[in-house]
PDB file of C-alpha atoms in Angstrom:
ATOM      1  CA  UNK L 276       0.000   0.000   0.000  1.00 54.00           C
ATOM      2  CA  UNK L 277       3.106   2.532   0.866  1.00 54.00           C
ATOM      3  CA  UNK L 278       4.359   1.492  -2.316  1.00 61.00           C
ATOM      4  CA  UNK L 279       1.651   2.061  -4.265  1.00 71.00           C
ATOM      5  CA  UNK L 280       0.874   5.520  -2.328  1.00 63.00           C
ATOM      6  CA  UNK L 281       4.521   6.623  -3.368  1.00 63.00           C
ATOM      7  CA  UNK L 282       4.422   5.789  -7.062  1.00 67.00           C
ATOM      8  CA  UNK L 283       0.780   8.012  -7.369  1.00 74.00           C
ATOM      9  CA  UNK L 284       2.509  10.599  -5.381  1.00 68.00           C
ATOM     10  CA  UNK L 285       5.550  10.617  -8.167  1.00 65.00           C
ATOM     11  CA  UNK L 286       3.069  10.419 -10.668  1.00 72.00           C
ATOM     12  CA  UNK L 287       1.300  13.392  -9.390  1.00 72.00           C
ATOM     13  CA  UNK L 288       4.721  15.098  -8.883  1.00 69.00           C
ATOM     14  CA  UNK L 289       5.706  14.671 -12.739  1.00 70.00           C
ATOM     15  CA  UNK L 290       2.363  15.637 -14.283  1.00 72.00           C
ATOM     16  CA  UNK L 291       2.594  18.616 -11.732  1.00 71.00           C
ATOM     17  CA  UNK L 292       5.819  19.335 -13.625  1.00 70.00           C
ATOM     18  CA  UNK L 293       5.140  18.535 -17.584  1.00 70.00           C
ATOM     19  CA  UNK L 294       1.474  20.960 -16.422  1.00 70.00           C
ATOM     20  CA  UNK L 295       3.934  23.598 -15.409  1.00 70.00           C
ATOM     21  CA  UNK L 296       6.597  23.703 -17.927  1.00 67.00           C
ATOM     22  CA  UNK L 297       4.176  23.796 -20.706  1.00 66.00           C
ATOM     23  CA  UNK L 298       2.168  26.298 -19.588  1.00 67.00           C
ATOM     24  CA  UNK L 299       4.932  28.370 -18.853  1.00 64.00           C
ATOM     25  CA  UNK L 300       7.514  27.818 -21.738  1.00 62.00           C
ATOM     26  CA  UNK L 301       6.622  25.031 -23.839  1.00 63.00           C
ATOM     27  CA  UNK L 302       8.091  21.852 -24.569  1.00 67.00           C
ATOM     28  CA  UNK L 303      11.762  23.676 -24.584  1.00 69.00           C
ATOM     29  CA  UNK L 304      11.294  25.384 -21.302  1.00 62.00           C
ATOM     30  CA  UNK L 305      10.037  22.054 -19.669  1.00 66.00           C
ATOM     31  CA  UNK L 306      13.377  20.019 -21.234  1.00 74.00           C
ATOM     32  CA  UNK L 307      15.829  22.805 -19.456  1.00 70.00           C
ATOM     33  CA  UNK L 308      14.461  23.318 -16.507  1.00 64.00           C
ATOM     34  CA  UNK L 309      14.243  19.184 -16.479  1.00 69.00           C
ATOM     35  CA  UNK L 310      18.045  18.856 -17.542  1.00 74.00           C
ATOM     36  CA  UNK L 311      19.579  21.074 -15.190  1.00 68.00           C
ATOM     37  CA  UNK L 312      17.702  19.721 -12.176  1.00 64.00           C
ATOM     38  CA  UNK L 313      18.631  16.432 -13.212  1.00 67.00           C
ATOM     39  CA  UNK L 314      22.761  17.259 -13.879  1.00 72.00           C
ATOM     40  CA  UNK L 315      22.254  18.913 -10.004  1.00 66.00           C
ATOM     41  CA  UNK L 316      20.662  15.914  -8.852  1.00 63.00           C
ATOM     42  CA  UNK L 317      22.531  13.183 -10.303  1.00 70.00           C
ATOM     43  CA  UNK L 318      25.628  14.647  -9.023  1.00 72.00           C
ATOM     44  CA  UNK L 319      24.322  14.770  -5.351  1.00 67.00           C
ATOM     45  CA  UNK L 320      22.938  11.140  -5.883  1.00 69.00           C
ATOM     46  CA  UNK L 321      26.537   9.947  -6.833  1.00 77.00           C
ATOM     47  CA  UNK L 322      28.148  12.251  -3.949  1.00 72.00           C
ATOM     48  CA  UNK L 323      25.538  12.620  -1.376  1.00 68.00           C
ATOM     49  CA  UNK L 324      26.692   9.949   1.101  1.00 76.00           C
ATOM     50  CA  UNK L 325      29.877  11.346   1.230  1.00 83.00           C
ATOM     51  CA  UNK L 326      28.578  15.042   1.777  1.00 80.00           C
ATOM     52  CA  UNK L 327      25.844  14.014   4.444  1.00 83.00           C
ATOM     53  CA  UNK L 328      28.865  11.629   6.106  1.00 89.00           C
ATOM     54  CA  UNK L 329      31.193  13.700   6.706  1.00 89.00           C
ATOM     55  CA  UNK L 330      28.764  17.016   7.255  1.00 87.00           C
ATOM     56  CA  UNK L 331      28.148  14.893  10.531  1.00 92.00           C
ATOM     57  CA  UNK L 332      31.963  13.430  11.281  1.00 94.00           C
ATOM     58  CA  UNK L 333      30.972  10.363  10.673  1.00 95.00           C
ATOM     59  CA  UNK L 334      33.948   8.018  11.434  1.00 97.00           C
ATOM     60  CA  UNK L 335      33.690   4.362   9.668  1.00 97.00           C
ATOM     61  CA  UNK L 336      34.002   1.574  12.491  1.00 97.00           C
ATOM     62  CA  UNK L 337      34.547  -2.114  11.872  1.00 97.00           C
ATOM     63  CA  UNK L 338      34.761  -5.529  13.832  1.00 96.00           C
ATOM     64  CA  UNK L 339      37.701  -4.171  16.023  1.00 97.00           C
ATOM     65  CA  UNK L 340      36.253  -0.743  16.495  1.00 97.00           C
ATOM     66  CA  UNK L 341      32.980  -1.313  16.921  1.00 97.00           C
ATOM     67  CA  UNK L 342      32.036  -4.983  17.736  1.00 97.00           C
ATOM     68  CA  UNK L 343      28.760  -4.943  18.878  1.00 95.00           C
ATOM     69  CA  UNK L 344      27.073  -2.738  16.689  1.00 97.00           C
ATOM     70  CA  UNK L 345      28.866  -3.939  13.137  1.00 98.00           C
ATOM     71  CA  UNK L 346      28.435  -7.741  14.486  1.00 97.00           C
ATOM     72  CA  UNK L 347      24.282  -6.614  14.732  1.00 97.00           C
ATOM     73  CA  UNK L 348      24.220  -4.876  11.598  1.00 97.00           C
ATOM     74  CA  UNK L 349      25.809  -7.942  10.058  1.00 97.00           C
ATOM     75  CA  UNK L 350      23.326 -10.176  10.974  1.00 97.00           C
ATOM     76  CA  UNK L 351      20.384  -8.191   9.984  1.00 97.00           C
ATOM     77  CA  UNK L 352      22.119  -7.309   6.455  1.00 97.00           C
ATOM     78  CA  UNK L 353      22.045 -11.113   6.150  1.00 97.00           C
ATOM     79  CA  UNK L 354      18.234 -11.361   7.316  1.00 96.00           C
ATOM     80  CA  UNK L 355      17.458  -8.935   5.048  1.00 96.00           C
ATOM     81  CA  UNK L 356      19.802 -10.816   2.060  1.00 96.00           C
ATOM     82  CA  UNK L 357      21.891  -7.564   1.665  1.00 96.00           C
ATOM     83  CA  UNK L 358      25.639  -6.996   1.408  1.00 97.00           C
ATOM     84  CA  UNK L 359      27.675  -5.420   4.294  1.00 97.00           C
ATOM     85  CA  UNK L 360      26.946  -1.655   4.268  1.00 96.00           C
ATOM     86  CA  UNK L 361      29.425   0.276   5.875  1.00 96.00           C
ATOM     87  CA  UNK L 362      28.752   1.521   9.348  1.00 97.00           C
ATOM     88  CA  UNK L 363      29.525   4.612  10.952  1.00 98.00           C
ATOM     89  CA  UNK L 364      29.269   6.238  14.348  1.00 98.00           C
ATOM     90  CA  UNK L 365      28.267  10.049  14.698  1.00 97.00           C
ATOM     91  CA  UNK L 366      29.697  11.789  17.654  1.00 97.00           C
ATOM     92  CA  UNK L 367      26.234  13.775  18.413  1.00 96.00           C
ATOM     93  CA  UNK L 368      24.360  12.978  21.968  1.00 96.00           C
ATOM     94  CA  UNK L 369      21.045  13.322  20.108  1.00 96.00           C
ATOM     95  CA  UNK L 370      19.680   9.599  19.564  1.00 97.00           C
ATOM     96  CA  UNK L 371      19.607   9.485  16.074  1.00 97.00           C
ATOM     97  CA  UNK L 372      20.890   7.299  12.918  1.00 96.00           C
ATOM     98  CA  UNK L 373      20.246   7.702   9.082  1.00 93.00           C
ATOM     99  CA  UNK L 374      21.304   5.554   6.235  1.00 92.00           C
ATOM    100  CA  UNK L 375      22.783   6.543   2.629  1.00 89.00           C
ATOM    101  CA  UNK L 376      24.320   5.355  -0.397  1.00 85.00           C
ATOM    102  CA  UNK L 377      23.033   4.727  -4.100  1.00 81.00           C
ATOM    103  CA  UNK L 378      22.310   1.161  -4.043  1.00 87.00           C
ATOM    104  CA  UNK L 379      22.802  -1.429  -1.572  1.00 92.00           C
ATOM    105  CA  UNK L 380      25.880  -2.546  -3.043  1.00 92.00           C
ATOM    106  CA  UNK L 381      27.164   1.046  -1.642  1.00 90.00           C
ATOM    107  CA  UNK L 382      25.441   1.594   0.978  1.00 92.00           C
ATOM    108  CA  UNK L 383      26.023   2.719   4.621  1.00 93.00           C
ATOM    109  CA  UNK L 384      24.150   3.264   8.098  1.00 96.00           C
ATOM    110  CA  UNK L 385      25.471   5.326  10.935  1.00 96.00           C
ATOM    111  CA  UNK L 386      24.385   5.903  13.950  1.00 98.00           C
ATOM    112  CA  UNK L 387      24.550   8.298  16.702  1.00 98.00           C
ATOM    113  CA  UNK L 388      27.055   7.880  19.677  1.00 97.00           C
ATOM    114  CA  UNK L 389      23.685   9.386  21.658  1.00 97.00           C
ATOM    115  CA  UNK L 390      21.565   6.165  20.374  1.00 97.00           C
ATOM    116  CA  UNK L 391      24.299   3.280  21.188  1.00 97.00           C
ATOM    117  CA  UNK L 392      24.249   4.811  24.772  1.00 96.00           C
ATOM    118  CA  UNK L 393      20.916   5.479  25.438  1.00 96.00           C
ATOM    119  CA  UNK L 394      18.914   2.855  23.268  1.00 97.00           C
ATOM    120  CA  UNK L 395      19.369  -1.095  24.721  1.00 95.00           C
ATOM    121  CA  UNK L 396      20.805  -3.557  22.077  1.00 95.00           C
ATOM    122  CA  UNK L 397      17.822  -4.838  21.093  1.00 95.00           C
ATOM    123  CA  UNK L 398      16.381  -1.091  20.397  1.00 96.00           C
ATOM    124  CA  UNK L 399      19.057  -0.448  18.506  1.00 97.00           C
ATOM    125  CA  UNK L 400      18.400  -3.679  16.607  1.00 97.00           C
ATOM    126  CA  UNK L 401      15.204  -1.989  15.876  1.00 97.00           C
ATOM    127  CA  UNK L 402      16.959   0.869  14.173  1.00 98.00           C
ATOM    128  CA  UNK L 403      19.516  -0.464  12.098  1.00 98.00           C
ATOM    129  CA  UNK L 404      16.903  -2.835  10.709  1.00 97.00           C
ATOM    130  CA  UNK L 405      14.780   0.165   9.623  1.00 97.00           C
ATOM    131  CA  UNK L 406      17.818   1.804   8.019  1.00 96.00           C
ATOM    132  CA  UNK L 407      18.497  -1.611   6.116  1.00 97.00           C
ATOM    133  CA  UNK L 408      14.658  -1.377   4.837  1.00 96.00           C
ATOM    134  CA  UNK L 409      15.767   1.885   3.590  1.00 94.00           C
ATOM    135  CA  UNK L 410      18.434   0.393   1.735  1.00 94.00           C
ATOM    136  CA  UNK L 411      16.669  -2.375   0.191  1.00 94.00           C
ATOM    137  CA  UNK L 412      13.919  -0.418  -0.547  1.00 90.00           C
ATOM    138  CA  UNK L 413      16.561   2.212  -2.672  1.00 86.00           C
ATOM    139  CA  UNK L 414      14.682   4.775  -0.860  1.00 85.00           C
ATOM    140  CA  UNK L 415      17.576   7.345  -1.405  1.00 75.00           C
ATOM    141  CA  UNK L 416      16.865   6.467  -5.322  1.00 72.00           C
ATOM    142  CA  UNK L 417      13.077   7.141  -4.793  1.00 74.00           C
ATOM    143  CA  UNK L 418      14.091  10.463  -3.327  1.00 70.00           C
ATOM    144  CA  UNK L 419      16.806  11.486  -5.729  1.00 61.00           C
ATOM    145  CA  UNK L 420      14.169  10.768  -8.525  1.00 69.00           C
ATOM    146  CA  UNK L 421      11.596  12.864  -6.161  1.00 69.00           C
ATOM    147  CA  UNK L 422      13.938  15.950  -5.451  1.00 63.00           C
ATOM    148  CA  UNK L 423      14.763  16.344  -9.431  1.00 63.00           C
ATOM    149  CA  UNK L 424      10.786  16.611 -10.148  1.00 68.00           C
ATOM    150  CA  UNK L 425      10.736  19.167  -6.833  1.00 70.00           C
ATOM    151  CA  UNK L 426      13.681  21.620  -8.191  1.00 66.00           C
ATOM    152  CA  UNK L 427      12.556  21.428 -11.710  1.00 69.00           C
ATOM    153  CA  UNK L 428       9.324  22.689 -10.590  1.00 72.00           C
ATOM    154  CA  UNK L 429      11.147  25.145  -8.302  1.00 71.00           C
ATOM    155  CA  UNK L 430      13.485  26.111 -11.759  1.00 69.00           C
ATOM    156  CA  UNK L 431      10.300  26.736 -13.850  1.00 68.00           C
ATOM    157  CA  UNK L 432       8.865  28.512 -10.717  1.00 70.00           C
ATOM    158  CA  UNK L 433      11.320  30.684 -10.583  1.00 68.00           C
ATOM    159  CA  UNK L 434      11.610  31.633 -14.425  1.00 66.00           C
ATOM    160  CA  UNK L 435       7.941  31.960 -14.324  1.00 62.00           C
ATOM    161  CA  UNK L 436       7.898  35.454 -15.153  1.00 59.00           C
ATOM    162  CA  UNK L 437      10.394  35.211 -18.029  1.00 61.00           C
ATOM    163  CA  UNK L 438       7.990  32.450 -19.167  1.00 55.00           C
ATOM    164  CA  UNK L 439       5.394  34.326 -18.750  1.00 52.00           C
ATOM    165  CA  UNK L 440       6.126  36.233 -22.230  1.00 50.00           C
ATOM    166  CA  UNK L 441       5.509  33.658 -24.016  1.00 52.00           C
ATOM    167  CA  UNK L 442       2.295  34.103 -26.487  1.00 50.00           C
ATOM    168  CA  UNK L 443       1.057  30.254 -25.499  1.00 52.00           C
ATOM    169  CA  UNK L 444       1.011  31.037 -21.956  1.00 53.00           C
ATOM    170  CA  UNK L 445      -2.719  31.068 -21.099  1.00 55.00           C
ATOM    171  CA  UNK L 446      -2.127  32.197 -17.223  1.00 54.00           C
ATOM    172  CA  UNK L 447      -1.738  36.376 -17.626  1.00 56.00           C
ATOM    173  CA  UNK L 448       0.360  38.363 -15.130  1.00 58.00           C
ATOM    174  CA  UNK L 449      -1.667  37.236 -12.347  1.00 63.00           C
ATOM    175  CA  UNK L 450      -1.981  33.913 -12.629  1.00 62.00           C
ATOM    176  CA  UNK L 451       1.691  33.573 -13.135  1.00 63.00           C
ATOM    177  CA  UNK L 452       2.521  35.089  -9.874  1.00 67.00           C
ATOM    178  CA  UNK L 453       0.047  32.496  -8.527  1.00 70.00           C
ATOM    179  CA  UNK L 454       2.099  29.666  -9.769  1.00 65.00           C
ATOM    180  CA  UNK L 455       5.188  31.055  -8.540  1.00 68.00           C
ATOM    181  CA  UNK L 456       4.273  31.230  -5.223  1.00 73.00           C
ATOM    182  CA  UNK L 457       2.525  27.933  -5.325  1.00 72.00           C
ATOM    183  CA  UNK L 458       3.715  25.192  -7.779  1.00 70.00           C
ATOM    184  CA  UNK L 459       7.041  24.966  -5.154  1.00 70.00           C
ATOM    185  CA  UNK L 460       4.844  24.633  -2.292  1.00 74.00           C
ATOM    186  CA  UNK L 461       3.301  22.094  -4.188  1.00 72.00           C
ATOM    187  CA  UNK L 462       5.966  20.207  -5.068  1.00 70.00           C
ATOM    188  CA  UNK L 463       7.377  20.564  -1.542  1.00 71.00           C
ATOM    189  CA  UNK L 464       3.854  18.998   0.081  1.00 72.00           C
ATOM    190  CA  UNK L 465       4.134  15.948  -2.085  1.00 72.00           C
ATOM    191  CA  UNK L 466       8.122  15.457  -1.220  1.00 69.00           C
ATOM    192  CA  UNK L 467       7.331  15.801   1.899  1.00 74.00           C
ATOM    193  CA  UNK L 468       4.274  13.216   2.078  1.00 73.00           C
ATOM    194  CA  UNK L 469       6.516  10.634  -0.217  1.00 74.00           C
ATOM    195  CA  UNK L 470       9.083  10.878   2.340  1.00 78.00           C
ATOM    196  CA  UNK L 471       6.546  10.394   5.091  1.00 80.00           C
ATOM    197  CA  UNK L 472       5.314   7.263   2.938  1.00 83.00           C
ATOM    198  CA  UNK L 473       8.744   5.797   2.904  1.00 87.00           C
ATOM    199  CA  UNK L 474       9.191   5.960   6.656  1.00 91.00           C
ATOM    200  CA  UNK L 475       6.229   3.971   7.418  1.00 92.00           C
ATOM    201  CA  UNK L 476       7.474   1.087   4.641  1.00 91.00           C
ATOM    202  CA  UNK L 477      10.741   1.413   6.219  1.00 94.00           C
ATOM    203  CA  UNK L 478       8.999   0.901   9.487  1.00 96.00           C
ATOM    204  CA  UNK L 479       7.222  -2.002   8.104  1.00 95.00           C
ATOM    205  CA  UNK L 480       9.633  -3.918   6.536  1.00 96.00           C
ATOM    206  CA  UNK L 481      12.466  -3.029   9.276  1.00 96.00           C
ATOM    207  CA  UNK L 482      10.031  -5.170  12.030  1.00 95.00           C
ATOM    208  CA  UNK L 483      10.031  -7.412   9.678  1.00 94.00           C
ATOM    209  CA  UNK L 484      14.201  -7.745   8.929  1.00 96.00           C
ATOM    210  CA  UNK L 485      14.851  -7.769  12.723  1.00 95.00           C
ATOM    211  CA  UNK L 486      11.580 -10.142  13.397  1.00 93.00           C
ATOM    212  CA  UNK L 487      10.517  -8.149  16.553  1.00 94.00           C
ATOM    213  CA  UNK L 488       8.493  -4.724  15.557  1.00 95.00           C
ATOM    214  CA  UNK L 489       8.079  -3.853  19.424  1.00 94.00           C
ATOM    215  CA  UNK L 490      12.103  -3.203  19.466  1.00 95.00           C
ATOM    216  CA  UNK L 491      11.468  -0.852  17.242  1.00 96.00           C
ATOM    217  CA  UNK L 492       8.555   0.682  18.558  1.00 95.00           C
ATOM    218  CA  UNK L 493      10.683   1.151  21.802  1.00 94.00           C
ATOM    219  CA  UNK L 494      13.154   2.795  20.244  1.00 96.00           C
ATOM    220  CA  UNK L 495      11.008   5.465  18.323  1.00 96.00           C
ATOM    221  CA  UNK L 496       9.147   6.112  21.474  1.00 94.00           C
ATOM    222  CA  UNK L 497      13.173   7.035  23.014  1.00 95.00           C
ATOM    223  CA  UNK L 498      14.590   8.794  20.338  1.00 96.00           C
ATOM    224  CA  UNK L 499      11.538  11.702  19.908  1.00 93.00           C
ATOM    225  CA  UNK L 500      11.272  11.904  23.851  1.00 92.00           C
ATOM    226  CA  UNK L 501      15.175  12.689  23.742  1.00 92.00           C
ATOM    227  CA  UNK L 502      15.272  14.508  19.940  1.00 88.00           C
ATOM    228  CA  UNK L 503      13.286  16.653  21.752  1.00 86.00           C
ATOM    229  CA  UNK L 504      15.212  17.639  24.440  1.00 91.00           C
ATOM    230  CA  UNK L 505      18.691  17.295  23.011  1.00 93.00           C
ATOM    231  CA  UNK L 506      19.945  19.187  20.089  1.00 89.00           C
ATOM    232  CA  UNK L 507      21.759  18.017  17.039  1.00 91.00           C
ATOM    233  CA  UNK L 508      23.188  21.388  15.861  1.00 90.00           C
ATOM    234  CA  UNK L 509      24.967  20.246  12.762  1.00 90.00           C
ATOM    235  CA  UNK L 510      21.208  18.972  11.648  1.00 86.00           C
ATOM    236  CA  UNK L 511      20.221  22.384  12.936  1.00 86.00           C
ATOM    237  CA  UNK L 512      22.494  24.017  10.239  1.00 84.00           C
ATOM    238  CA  UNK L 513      21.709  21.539   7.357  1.00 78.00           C
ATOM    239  CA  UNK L 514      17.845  20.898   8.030  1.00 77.00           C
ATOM    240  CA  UNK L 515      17.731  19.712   4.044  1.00 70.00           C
ATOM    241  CA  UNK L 516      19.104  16.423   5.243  1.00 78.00           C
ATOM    242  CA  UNK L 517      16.560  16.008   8.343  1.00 81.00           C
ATOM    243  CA  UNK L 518      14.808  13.416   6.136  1.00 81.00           C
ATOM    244  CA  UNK L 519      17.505  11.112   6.392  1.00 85.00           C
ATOM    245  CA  UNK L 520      17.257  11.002  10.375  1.00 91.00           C
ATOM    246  CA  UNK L 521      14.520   8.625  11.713  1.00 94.00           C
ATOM    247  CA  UNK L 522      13.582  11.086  13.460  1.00 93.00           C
ATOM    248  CA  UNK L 523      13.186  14.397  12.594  1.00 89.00           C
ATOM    249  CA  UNK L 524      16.003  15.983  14.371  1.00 90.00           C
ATOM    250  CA  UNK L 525      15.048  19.100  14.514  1.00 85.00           C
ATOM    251  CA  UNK L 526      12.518  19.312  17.132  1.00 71.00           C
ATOM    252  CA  UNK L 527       9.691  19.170  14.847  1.00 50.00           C
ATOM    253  CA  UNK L 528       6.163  19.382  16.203  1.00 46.00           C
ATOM    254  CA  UNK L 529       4.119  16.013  17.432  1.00 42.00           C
ATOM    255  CA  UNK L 530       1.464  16.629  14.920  1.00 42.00           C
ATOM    256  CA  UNK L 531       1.484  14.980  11.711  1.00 46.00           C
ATOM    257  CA  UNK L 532       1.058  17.915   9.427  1.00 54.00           C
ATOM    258  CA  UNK L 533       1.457  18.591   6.132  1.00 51.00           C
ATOM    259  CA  UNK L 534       4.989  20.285   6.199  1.00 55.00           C
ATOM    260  CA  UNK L 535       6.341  17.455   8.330  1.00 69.00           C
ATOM    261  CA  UNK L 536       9.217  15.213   6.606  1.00 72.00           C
ATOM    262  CA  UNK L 537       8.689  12.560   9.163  1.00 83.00           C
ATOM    263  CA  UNK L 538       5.464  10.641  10.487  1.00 87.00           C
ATOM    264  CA  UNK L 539       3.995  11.250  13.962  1.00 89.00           C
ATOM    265  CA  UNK L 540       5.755   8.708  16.005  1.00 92.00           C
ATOM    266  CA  UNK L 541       2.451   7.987  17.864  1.00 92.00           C
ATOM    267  CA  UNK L 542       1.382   6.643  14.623  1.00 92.00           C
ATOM    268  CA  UNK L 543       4.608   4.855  13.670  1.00 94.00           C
ATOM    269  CA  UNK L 544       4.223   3.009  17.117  1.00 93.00           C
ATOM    270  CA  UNK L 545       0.516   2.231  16.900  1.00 93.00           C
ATOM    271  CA  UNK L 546       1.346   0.841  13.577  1.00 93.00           C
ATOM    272  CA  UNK L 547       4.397  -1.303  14.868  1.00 94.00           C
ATOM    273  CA  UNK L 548       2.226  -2.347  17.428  1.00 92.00           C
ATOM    274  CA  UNK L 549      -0.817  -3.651  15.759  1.00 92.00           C
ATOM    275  CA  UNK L 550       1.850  -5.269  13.476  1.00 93.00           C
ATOM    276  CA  UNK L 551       3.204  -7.071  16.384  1.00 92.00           C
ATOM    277  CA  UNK L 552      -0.368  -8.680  17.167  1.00 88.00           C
ATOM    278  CA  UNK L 553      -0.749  -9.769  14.030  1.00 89.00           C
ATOM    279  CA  UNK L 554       2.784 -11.729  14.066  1.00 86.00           C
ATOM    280  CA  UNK L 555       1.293 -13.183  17.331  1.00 81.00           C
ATOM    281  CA  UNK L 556       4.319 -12.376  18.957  1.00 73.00           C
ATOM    282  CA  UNK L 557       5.041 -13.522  22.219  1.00 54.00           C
ATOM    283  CA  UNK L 558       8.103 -12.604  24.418  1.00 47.00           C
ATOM    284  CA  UNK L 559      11.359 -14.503  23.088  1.00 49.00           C
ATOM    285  CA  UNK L 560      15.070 -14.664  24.279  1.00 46.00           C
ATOM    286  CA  UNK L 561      17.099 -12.094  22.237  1.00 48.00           C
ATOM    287  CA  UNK L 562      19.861 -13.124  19.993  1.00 50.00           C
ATOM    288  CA  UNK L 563      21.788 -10.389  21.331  1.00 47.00           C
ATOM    289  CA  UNK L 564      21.659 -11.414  25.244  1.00 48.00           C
ATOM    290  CA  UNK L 565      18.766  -9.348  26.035  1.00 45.00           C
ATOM    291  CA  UNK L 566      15.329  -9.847  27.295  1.00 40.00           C
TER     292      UNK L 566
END
């Protein structure tokens, strides 16, 4: 159902775009506008994970380094029948964690120093199995794909007026002012309600990669009481890459509104939970040592 909600969203997304550019500038104004987002795009989707990585000071930890936490992800990369991503620790007391990369053959999940302290084992089980969902799911494809439709709408937006000349262009002064001030907003609404969309897959299938969705659950239900409270001020300088966060790290309201990147986490865990009665789940020694 998320799935299918996401590709109608992109739908709506690109005819929101091909509407635009041809009212405003024809088939030629819709192809440039379309290229140059694309060339800005494709070069973040090829460098992104490195930009977002270090942004953060993301350091790359290993067997030695990091036992417990690579040994986890590990074993859920091979639940999920995924190779290895590299894993990474953030120095940031803010429970947090993200995942990037193009594909899952270059892929990586880091986490916060905040979350491995604060979050039990099996919690953080819950986590890293969510960021694996991401990565099977090419979710940082999805949203490539997504932001190129959002800043070629934004591009034609903004050229709206120099459009605007043109003799095809049924709109008038007025109604191209209109479409400046709203075909971004637009576009930002349904990038925001994809992203939403992916979160509750990634929810979804991450219960399903680590087995127990109540881990998971737990965990959400830690991270926004302590996102709240604790601030991640290298998020607070780059809010473009809150979406990657599994929680919205920038002390985002509790509502699930329109303008929100993330799901309300009451609904996230209401979901997890009614996902756990229908597994029939019952309580089970962890593989990690835990209750």
């Amino acid at each position: 159902m998320n799935m299918m909600r996401t590709f109608m969203l992109m739908a709506a997304m690109t005819a929101l775009f091909v509407g635009i550019g041809f009212l405003l500038g024809g088939e030629g104004g819709l192809l440039i506008a379309l290229a140059v987002a694309g060339g800005m795009n494709l070069f973040a989707y090829w460098n992104s994970d490195k930009m977002v990585l270090r942004m953060y000071g993301a350091r790359q930890v290993d067997a030695q380094t990091a036992p417990t936490l690579y040994a986890l992800v590990e074993q859920l990369a091979g639940n999920a029948k995924l190779p290895m991503p590299k894993v990474y620790i953030i120095e940031n007391p803010q429970p947090n964690a993200f995942a990037t990369g193009r594909n899952p053959e270059n892929a990586a999940v880091a986490a916060t120093t905040g979350l491995l302290e604060r979050l039990s084992t099996e919690e953080v089980a819950g986590v890293m199995a969510h960021e694996l969902a991401h990565v099977k799911n090419r979710d940082t494809l999805i949203m490539t794909i997504t932001a190129t439709l959002a800043g070629a709408i934004s591009m034609l937006a903004n050229f709206a007026l120099f459009f605007g000349g043109n003799r095809n262009n049924p709109l008038g002064l007025i109604g191209t002012l209109a479409l400046m001030i709203l075909a971004p907003l637009a576009a930002a609404l349904v990038q925001m309600a994809i992203s939403r969309s992916r979160e509750y897959e990634a929810d979804r299938m991450g219960a399903e990669i680590s087995g127990r969705p109540l881990w998971l659950a737990s965990a959400l239900e830690k991270i926004q009481s302590s996102a709240a409270q604790i601030d991640n001020q290298p998020a607070e300088r780059n809010p473009a890459t809150a979406h990657m966060f599994i929680i919205n790290p920038l002390h985002a309201q509790a509502v699930d509104s329109l303008f929100s990147t993330h799901p309300n986490t009451v609904n996230r865990v209401a979901r997890l939970r009614a996902l756990a009665g229908e597994m029939g789940q019952a309580p089970q020694p962890s593989p990690w040592g835990g209750a």
